[in-house]
Short mmCIF file of C-alpha atoms in Angstrom, two decimals:
data_model
loop_
_atom_site.label_atom_id
_atom_site.label_comp_id
_atom_site.label_asym_id
_atom_site.label_seq_id
_atom_site.Cartn_x
_atom_site.Cartn_y
_atom_site.Cartn_z
CA MET Z 1 115.33 243.00 91.33
CA LYS Z 2 112.95 245.91 92.99
CA CYS Z 3 114.14 249.48 93.29
CA LYS Z 4 113.16 251.65 96.44
CA SER Z 5 111.21 255.27 95.01
CA LEU Z 6 113.14 258.28 95.79
CA ALA Z 7 111.40 261.89 94.63
CA HIS Z 8 110.83 261.60 91.26
CA THR Z 9 113.17 264.58 89.59
CA TRP Z 10 113.71 265.02 84.91
CA LYS Z 11 117.19 264.57 85.85
CA GLY Z 12 116.31 260.90 86.85
CA LEU Z 13 114.17 260.17 83.88
CA ILE Z 14 116.03 261.45 81.78
CA CYS Z 15 118.60 259.33 83.13
CA GLY Z 16 116.72 256.09 82.81
CA VAL Z 17 116.04 256.72 79.44
CA VAL Z 18 120.33 256.84 78.47
CA LEU Z 19 120.61 253.75 80.71
CA TYR Z 20 117.65 252.15 79.20
CA VAL Z 21 119.40 252.85 75.46
CA LEU Z 22 122.59 252.35 77.06
CA PHE Z 23 121.99 248.27 78.35
CA SER Z 24 119.05 247.31 76.67
CA VAL Z 25 118.78 248.86 72.90
CA VAL Z 26 122.19 249.27 72.09
CA PRO Z 27 123.29 245.66 72.80
CA ALA Z 28 120.04 244.44 71.28
CA ILE Z 29 121.04 246.00 68.02
CA ILE Z 30 124.54 244.84 68.30
CA ILE Z 31 123.13 241.35 68.60
CA LEU Z 32 120.73 242.00 65.66
CA ARG Z 33 123.10 243.34 63.45
CA HIS Z 34 125.47 241.04 64.06
CA PHE Z 35 122.74 237.54 62.75
CA PHE Z 36 121.04 240.11 60.29
CA THR Z 37 123.55 241.93 58.03
CA THR Z 38 121.55 243.38 55.16
CA ASN Z 39 117.97 242.78 56.45
CA TYR Z 40 117.00 245.90 58.74
CA VAL Z 41 113.49 244.90 59.56
CA PRO Z 42 114.54 243.48 62.56
CA LEU Z 43 116.43 246.22 63.78
CA ILE Z 44 113.25 248.22 63.05
CA GLY Z 45 111.15 245.92 64.95
CA ALA Z 46 113.36 245.62 67.78
CA LEU Z 47 113.03 250.05 68.31
CA PHE Z 48 110.02 249.67 67.95
CA ALA Z 49 109.80 246.65 70.80
CA SER Z 50 111.79 248.86 72.88
CA PHE Z 51 109.85 251.81 72.81
CA ILE Z 52 106.73 250.09 73.50
CA CYS Z 53 108.61 248.73 76.82
CA PHE Z 54 110.21 252.00 77.70
CA VAL Z 55 106.54 253.24 77.63
CA ILE Z 56 105.49 250.65 79.55
CA GLY Z 57 107.74 250.22 82.04
CA ARG Z 58 108.77 254.20 82.02
CA LYS Z 59 107.92 254.60 86.07
CA THR Z 60 109.79 251.59 86.64
CA TYR Z 61 113.22 252.78 84.93
CA TRP Z 62 112.35 256.73 85.71
CA ALA Z 63 113.06 255.36 89.49
CA TYR Z 64 116.32 254.18 88.52
CA GLY Z 65 117.36 256.84 86.82
CA ASP Z 66 116.28 258.36 89.77
CA ARG Z 67 118.52 256.17 92.38
CA VAL Z 68 121.58 255.72 89.92
CA MET Z 69 121.65 259.66 89.64
CA ALA Z 70 121.29 259.59 93.87
CA ILE Z 71 124.76 256.71 93.62
CA THR Z 72 126.00 259.32 91.29
CA SER Z 73 125.97 262.02 93.41
CA GLU Z 74 127.73 260.13 96.03
CA VAL Z 75 130.27 259.09 93.95
CA LEU Z 76 131.33 262.42 92.70
CA SER Z 77 131.54 264.07 96.44
CA PHE Z 78 134.19 261.42 96.89
CA PHE Z 79 136.55 263.93 94.08
CA GLY Z 80 134.81 266.91 94.66
CA PRO Z 81 136.75 270.07 95.63
CA ASN Z 82 135.41 270.69 99.42
CA LYS Z 83 135.70 266.40 100.06
CA LYS Z 84 137.09 267.29 103.28
CA ASN Z 85 134.54 269.31 104.24
CA ASN Z 86 131.86 266.53 103.90
CA ILE Z 87 133.89 264.19 106.59
CA LYS Z 88 130.69 263.15 108.80
CA LYS Z 89 131.60 263.94 112.73
CA PHE Z 90 130.63 260.57 114.23
CA ASN Z 91 129.76 260.30 118.10
CA HIS Z 92 133.03 257.94 118.98
CA GLU Z 93 131.26 257.10 122.77
CA LYS Z 94 129.44 254.50 120.91
CA ASP Z 95 129.52 252.38 117.62
CA GLN Z 96 127.74 253.85 115.25
CA GLY Z 97 127.01 251.54 111.56
CA ILE Z 98 127.82 252.66 108.51
CA LEU Z 99 125.35 250.36 105.71
CA VAL Z 100 125.00 250.05 102.28
CA ASP Z 101 121.45 248.95 100.51
CA LYS Z 102 121.70 246.31 98.86
CA ASP Z 103 119.62 247.63 96.20
CA ASN Z 104 122.52 250.42 95.32
CA ILE Z 105 124.90 247.55 95.32
CA ASN Z 106 123.02 245.55 92.69
CA ILE Z 107 122.39 248.70 90.70
CA LEU Z 108 125.93 249.84 90.95
CA SER Z 109 126.88 246.35 89.90
CA ILE Z 110 125.33 246.44 86.77
CA LEU Z 111 126.43 250.52 85.62
CA MET Z 112 130.13 248.84 86.29
CA PHE Z 113 129.41 245.77 84.21
CA PHE Z 114 127.98 247.98 81.18
CA PHE Z 115 131.00 250.56 81.47
CA SER Z 116 133.69 248.60 81.67
CA VAL Z 117 131.98 246.57 78.61
CA TYR Z 118 131.56 249.35 76.45
CA VAL Z 119 135.18 251.54 77.55
CA ALA Z 120 137.44 247.78 77.02
CA ILE Z 121 135.57 247.61 73.27
CA ALA Z 122 136.43 251.20 72.60
CA VAL Z 123 139.84 251.25 73.96
CA HIS Z 124 140.42 247.69 71.73
CA LEU Z 125 138.34 249.38 68.55
CA LEU Z 126 140.56 252.48 69.14
CA SER Z 127 143.74 249.94 69.09
CA PHE Z 128 142.95 249.04 65.23
CA GLY Z 129 142.01 245.51 66.91
CA GLU Z 130 140.01 242.61 65.74
CA ILE Z 131 137.60 241.51 68.78
CA GLU Z 132 136.57 236.96 68.24
CA LEU Z 133 132.91 237.35 68.12
CA ASP Z 134 132.73 233.38 67.83
CA PHE Z 135 131.39 232.05 71.64
CA PRO Z 136 132.12 228.32 71.90
CA SER Z 137 131.64 225.52 74.42
CA ILE Z 138 135.82 225.98 75.57
CA ASP Z 139 135.04 229.60 75.81
CA LEU Z 140 132.29 229.06 78.47
CA TRP Z 141 134.13 226.77 80.31
CA LYS Z 142 137.28 228.76 80.22
CA LEU Z 143 134.94 231.30 81.52
CA LEU Z 144 133.38 229.53 84.19
CA GLY Z 145 136.81 228.71 85.34
CA CYS Z 146 138.63 232.13 85.65
CA ILE Z 147 135.33 233.07 87.63
CA CYS Z 148 136.00 230.74 90.24
CA LEU Z 149 139.56 231.35 90.19
CA ILE Z 150 138.38 235.16 90.77
CA ILE Z 151 136.21 234.88 92.78
CA ILE Z 152 139.06 233.03 95.40
CA LEU Z 153 141.62 235.39 94.12
CA HIS Z 154 139.00 238.38 95.69
CA GLU Z 155 138.91 237.13 99.10
CA GLY Z 156 142.26 236.37 99.33
CA LEU Z 157 143.60 239.51 98.80
CA HIS Z 158 141.07 241.56 100.77
CA ALA Z 159 142.50 238.62 103.63
CA PHE Z 160 146.40 239.78 102.55
CA ALA Z 161 145.49 243.26 103.18
CA GLY Z 162 144.50 242.40 106.65
CA LEU Z 163 147.27 240.47 107.55
CA LEU Z 164 150.08 242.99 105.86
CA TRP Z 165 148.64 245.88 106.55
CA GLY Z 166 146.25 244.84 109.46
CA LYS Z 167 148.50 243.08 111.20
CA VAL Z 168 145.72 240.93 112.18
CA PRO Z 169 145.36 237.64 113.22
CA TRP Z 170 144.67 234.66 110.16
CA SER Z 171 142.14 233.80 112.84
CA SER Z 172 140.66 236.96 112.81
CA LEU Z 173 139.51 236.00 108.95
CA HIS Z 174 136.20 234.61 107.88
CA PHE Z 175 135.82 232.95 104.58
CA GLY Z 176 132.03 231.98 103.62
CA PHE Z 177 129.10 233.02 101.30
CA LYS Z 178 125.78 234.88 102.30
CA TRP Z 179 122.67 234.14 100.57
CA GLN Z 180 120.78 237.13 101.15
CA TRP Z 181 123.42 238.86 99.30
CA PHE Z 182 124.33 236.03 97.09
CA ALA Z 183 128.05 237.20 97.15
CA PHE Z 184 131.02 235.44 98.72
CA TYR Z 185 132.64 237.68 101.47
CA CYS Z 186 136.03 238.04 103.52
CA HIS Z 187 134.78 239.18 106.97
CA CYS Z 188 137.42 240.36 109.53
CA ASP Z 189 136.13 240.37 113.17
CA LYS Z 190 139.02 242.94 114.31
CA PRO Z 191 138.78 246.66 113.76
CA LEU Z 192 141.21 248.33 111.62
CA LYS Z 193 141.94 252.39 111.54
CA VAL Z 194 140.44 253.34 108.99
CA ASN Z 195 142.68 253.96 106.54
CA THR Z 196 143.86 250.52 106.69
CA TYR Z 197 140.32 249.69 106.41
CA ARG Z 198 140.45 251.59 103.24
CA ILE Z 199 142.61 249.44 101.47
CA PHE Z 200 141.29 246.52 102.55
CA VAL Z 201 138.21 246.54 101.07
CA LEU Z 202 139.01 248.08 97.79
CA PHE Z 203 142.52 246.11 97.13
CA PRO Z 204 140.57 243.25 95.23
CA LEU Z 205 139.48 245.21 92.58
CA ILE Z 206 143.03 247.64 92.08
CA VAL Z 207 144.57 244.20 91.67
CA THR Z 208 142.00 242.05 89.78
CA THR Z 209 141.53 244.60 87.35
CA PRO Z 210 144.68 244.66 85.37
CA VAL Z 211 144.35 241.09 86.00
CA VAL Z 212 141.76 240.33 83.90
CA GLY Z 213 142.16 243.80 81.88
CA LEU Z 214 145.75 241.73 80.49
CA ILE Z 215 143.38 238.24 79.45
CA TRP Z 216 141.16 240.58 77.82
CA TRP Z 217 144.15 242.45 75.53
CA LEU Z 218 145.99 239.08 74.93
CA ASP Z 219 142.81 237.22 73.96
CA PRO Z 220 139.88 239.65 73.04
CA SER Z 221 136.86 238.16 72.72
CA ILE Z 222 133.05 237.37 74.45
CA TRP Z 223 135.00 235.10 77.06
CA SER Z 224 137.45 237.38 77.76
CA LEU Z 225 135.30 240.50 77.93
CA LEU Z 226 132.68 238.57 79.95
CA LEU Z 227 135.08 238.02 82.93
CA PHE Z 228 137.39 241.51 83.04
CA SER Z 229 133.19 243.25 83.20
CA LEU Z 230 132.13 240.66 85.55
CA THR Z 231 135.28 240.91 87.88
CA ILE Z 232 135.45 244.61 87.82
CA ALA Z 233 130.94 244.64 88.56
CA PHE Z 234 132.18 242.07 91.82
CA CYS Z 235 133.69 245.11 93.42
CA ALA Z 236 130.29 246.99 93.38
CA GLY Z 237 129.92 246.91 97.15
CA ASP Z 238 133.51 247.05 98.09
CA VAL Z 239 133.51 250.38 96.66
CA LEU Z 240 130.41 251.82 97.86
CA ILE Z 241 131.36 250.02 101.35
CA PHE Z 242 134.95 252.39 100.62
CA LEU Z 243 133.09 255.57 99.75
CA LYS Z 244 131.05 255.14 103.22
CA VAL Z 245 133.79 255.13 105.02
CA TRP Z 246 136.22 258.11 102.57
CA GLN Z 247 133.20 259.79 104.99
CA VAL Z 248 134.99 258.74 108.84
CA GLU Z 249 137.71 260.87 109.77
CA SER Z 250 141.25 258.92 109.40
CA ASP Z 251 142.06 258.74 113.15
CA GLN Z 252 138.77 256.29 113.65
CA TRP Z 253 138.62 252.57 114.13
CA VAL Z 254 136.16 250.89 111.77
CA HIS Z 255 134.97 247.09 112.45
CA ASP Z 256 133.13 244.99 109.53
CA HIS Z 257 129.43 244.65 110.16
CA PRO Z 258 128.94 240.85 111.76
CA SER Z 259 125.92 240.90 110.02
CA GLU Z 260 125.16 243.15 107.18
CA ILE Z 261 126.43 244.77 104.20
CA GLY Z 262 128.83 248.05 105.79
CA SER Z 263 130.90 248.86 108.87
CA ILE Z 264 130.90 249.63 112.16
CA ILE Z 265 132.88 252.81 113.82
CA ARG Z 266 133.92 251.54 116.98
CA PRO Z 267 134.79 254.25 120.33
CA GLU Z 268 137.67 256.07 120.84
CA ALA Z 269 138.68 253.83 123.98
CA VAL Z 270 139.67 251.40 121.30
CA SER Z 271 142.21 254.26 119.43
CA VAL Z 272 145.21 251.88 120.68
CA SER Z 273 148.17 250.90 118.39
CA SER Z 274 147.16 248.36 115.90
CA GLU Z 275 149.75 245.46 117.14
CA GLU Z 276 148.70 246.14 121.12
CA TYR Z 277 144.69 246.02 120.08
CA HIS Z 278 145.20 242.60 117.72
CA SER Z 279 147.60 241.04 120.58
#
C-alpha cells in the first residue's frame, strides 16, 4: 500500500515512530515473548532488527505519520468547540462531490484495528480475566464464518437504515463488491437528507461493535479478538464518509456517489419531502 506524500513535519516523524513501535515492534515482542519465555536473545535481536528496518524505511514511516496526523486533525475537528463554524458552504445550484481518499481509508482501518486490539486487551486484563492464546483450526473456521456473517450484517444494516429512516424503496438499494476498493458495498441511488444519510452511513458501526464486543467478552481468545478488531476496521470508510458529510449543512440532500467512495451534495431544487421525492 503506497502513501501519498504530504509536507513532512516533526509531528509526523514522531507519530511515525510511535505507530511503528505500537503496530510492529510491540506485537513482535509479545509473540516472541510467548514462545521464548526465558530466552531474551530473540527479543534483543528483534529490537535491533526493528531499529534497522525503521532506519531503512524512515521516509515511508514519516509519510504515514504525516498522513495519520492529517486524519487525526480531521477527526478531532468533529469534536471541536467550533465545529458548527467549520460547516462548509456548498454551491447548491449544481451537484458537488465529497470524495474520500482510499489511502486514508486504508490507514484509518489499520489504526482502528490496532487501537481496538489494544483497548480490548486492556479492558479484559483490567477485569482480571485470562485470554486463551491457542488458535486451533476450529477457531479459524469460526473466525471466517463470523466474518462472512458480519459482512452480510454490515451491508444489511446500511439497507435497513435506508429503508427505515430514509424511506427509500428496496429497489433503490444495490449490493455488490468493488475490486478496485476490495470492499463490499450497499449503494442507495436515491438522495437522503443529511441527518438521515449520517445514520445510513454509521449505523453498522453502532450495531456491530457491541455484538462482536459481547462475543469477545464471552469467549476471550485470539479468534474473537481478531473478529472484534476486524469488524471495527471494516467501518473505516463509513467513519470517514460520516466526517465528510458532517461538514454539510443539515438541511441539504446527499446522494451516494455512483462510482467513487464518497457522496454527492444535491442541488437545492431536490429539497422536497422524503416521501414525495422517493415516490
